[in-house]
Amino acid sequence: MVDPRWRVRGRRAVVGGVLLAQAFFLVRGASADHADFAWRMFPEASDWRADITRDGEPVSDAEWGRLVRGRGLSRPSVRHHADAGVDNQLAFLRAALDWFATHDGDDGRVEATVTYWHNDDPPKTVVYRSEGR
């Protein structure tokens, strides 16, 4: 039995669409903080840690952990492995800073002084600030 021409063309269009979508996610994943669908085996062996403060006053890990859970963000003062890469982990941390600042019940800007180690490179330090409340 021979399939009708429209059915053959439809299958080709679906396969072509899937291949184009996969190519898009691979290209996007090379430059995005969150590289969804662009997974690479053993992309890096990076670590990070952060000191969180609110208007210069330290925020304890317990206070931070009361509102921020998951994505490897608990206990930021302890050195952690960046499971999906340091760029991905720091993007989650930046979002968590804003979340914490708006939901912790206190006014003020929340700041994270982050030290990270990308593979065998020397440590780098960056400072991220939440939006003020």
XYZ file of C-alpha atoms in Angstrom:
133
model
C 0.000 0.000 0.000
C 1.381 3.389 -0.989
C 0.817 6.374 1.331
C -0.805 9.425 -0.172
C 1.524 12.243 -1.157
C 0.135 14.609 1.537
C 0.938 12.061 4.263
C 4.555 11.683 3.091
C 4.985 15.455 2.963
C 3.404 15.786 6.410
C 5.848 13.304 7.916
C 8.767 15.133 6.311
C 7.498 18.462 7.666
C 7.203 17.054 11.201
C 10.700 15.543 11.115
C 12.109 18.784 9.694
C 10.367 20.807 12.408
C 11.769 18.579 15.167
C 15.297 18.840 13.724
C 15.010 22.634 13.485
C 13.802 22.856 17.094
C 16.711 20.710 18.289
C 19.188 22.850 16.356
C 17.675 26.006 17.868
C 18.050 24.689 21.439
C 21.634 23.589 20.818
C 22.646 26.998 19.434
C 20.766 28.850 22.188
C 22.342 26.645 24.848
C 25.833 27.683 23.833
C 25.224 31.245 25.029
C 22.321 31.093 27.509
C 22.635 31.026 31.309
C 20.086 28.215 31.468
C 21.091 25.807 28.719
C 17.849 23.830 28.438
C 18.127 20.949 25.985
C 21.797 21.736 25.288
C 23.191 19.344 27.842
C 26.843 18.433 27.516
C 28.371 15.604 29.463
C 30.986 16.931 31.911
C 30.798 20.578 30.804
C 32.770 21.906 33.761
C 33.793 21.301 37.347
C 32.961 24.607 38.998
C 32.257 25.607 42.593
C 30.751 28.694 44.198
C 29.947 30.257 47.567
C 28.254 33.510 48.574
C 28.040 35.873 51.515
C 24.512 37.316 51.663
C 23.883 40.658 53.383
C 20.909 42.983 53.810
C 22.012 46.626 53.982
C 25.441 45.486 55.162
C 24.135 43.131 57.861
C 24.818 39.400 57.319
C 21.885 37.153 56.477
C 22.224 33.757 58.140
C 21.961 30.551 56.146
C 18.918 29.638 58.264
C 17.166 32.905 57.417
C 18.028 32.499 53.733
C 16.967 28.839 53.737
C 13.566 29.721 55.216
C 12.579 31.286 51.868
C 15.025 29.945 49.275
C 15.007 26.226 48.587
C 16.091 24.057 45.739
C 18.350 24.632 42.744
C 21.397 24.108 44.951
C 20.954 27.505 46.641
C 20.561 26.429 50.252
C 23.383 27.384 52.631
C 25.134 29.812 50.286
C 28.002 30.443 52.714
C 29.238 26.887 52.117
C 31.198 26.077 48.959
C 28.951 24.172 46.531
C 29.472 22.395 43.234
C 27.701 24.184 40.373
C 25.762 21.184 39.068
C 24.736 22.632 35.701
C 27.591 25.085 35.305
C 28.520 28.222 37.177
C 26.659 30.582 34.804
C 23.457 28.627 35.354
C 23.917 28.564 39.131
C 24.643 32.292 39.343
C 21.577 33.077 37.225
C 19.441 31.172 39.760
C 21.166 33.032 42.603
C 20.434 36.432 41.030
C 16.755 35.507 40.730
C 16.735 34.208 44.315
C 18.153 37.515 45.596
C 15.187 39.411 44.176
C 12.761 36.797 45.508
C 14.287 36.931 48.982
C 14.315 40.743 49.044
C 10.614 40.979 48.210
C 9.430 38.132 50.473
C 11.551 38.332 53.636
C 9.411 41.018 55.274
C 12.266 43.493 55.787
C 13.041 46.592 53.798
C 16.441 47.038 52.229
C 18.642 45.823 49.455
C 19.972 42.277 49.562
C 23.497 41.767 48.260
C 25.526 38.651 47.492
C 29.301 38.668 47.311
C 29.973 35.536 45.288
C 33.270 33.748 44.882
C 33.352 31.113 42.181
C 35.929 28.748 40.783
C 35.485 27.863 37.096
C 37.256 24.552 36.544
C 40.940 25.050 37.484
C 40.904 28.832 37.023
C 41.765 31.095 39.956
C 38.746 32.238 41.986
C 36.712 35.214 40.796
C 34.509 37.432 42.931
C 31.363 39.252 41.789
C 28.709 41.220 43.643
C 25.013 40.950 42.834
C 22.370 43.262 44.289
C 18.634 42.818 44.473
C 16.187 45.496 43.533
C 15.660 47.778 46.524
C 12.426 47.540 48.494
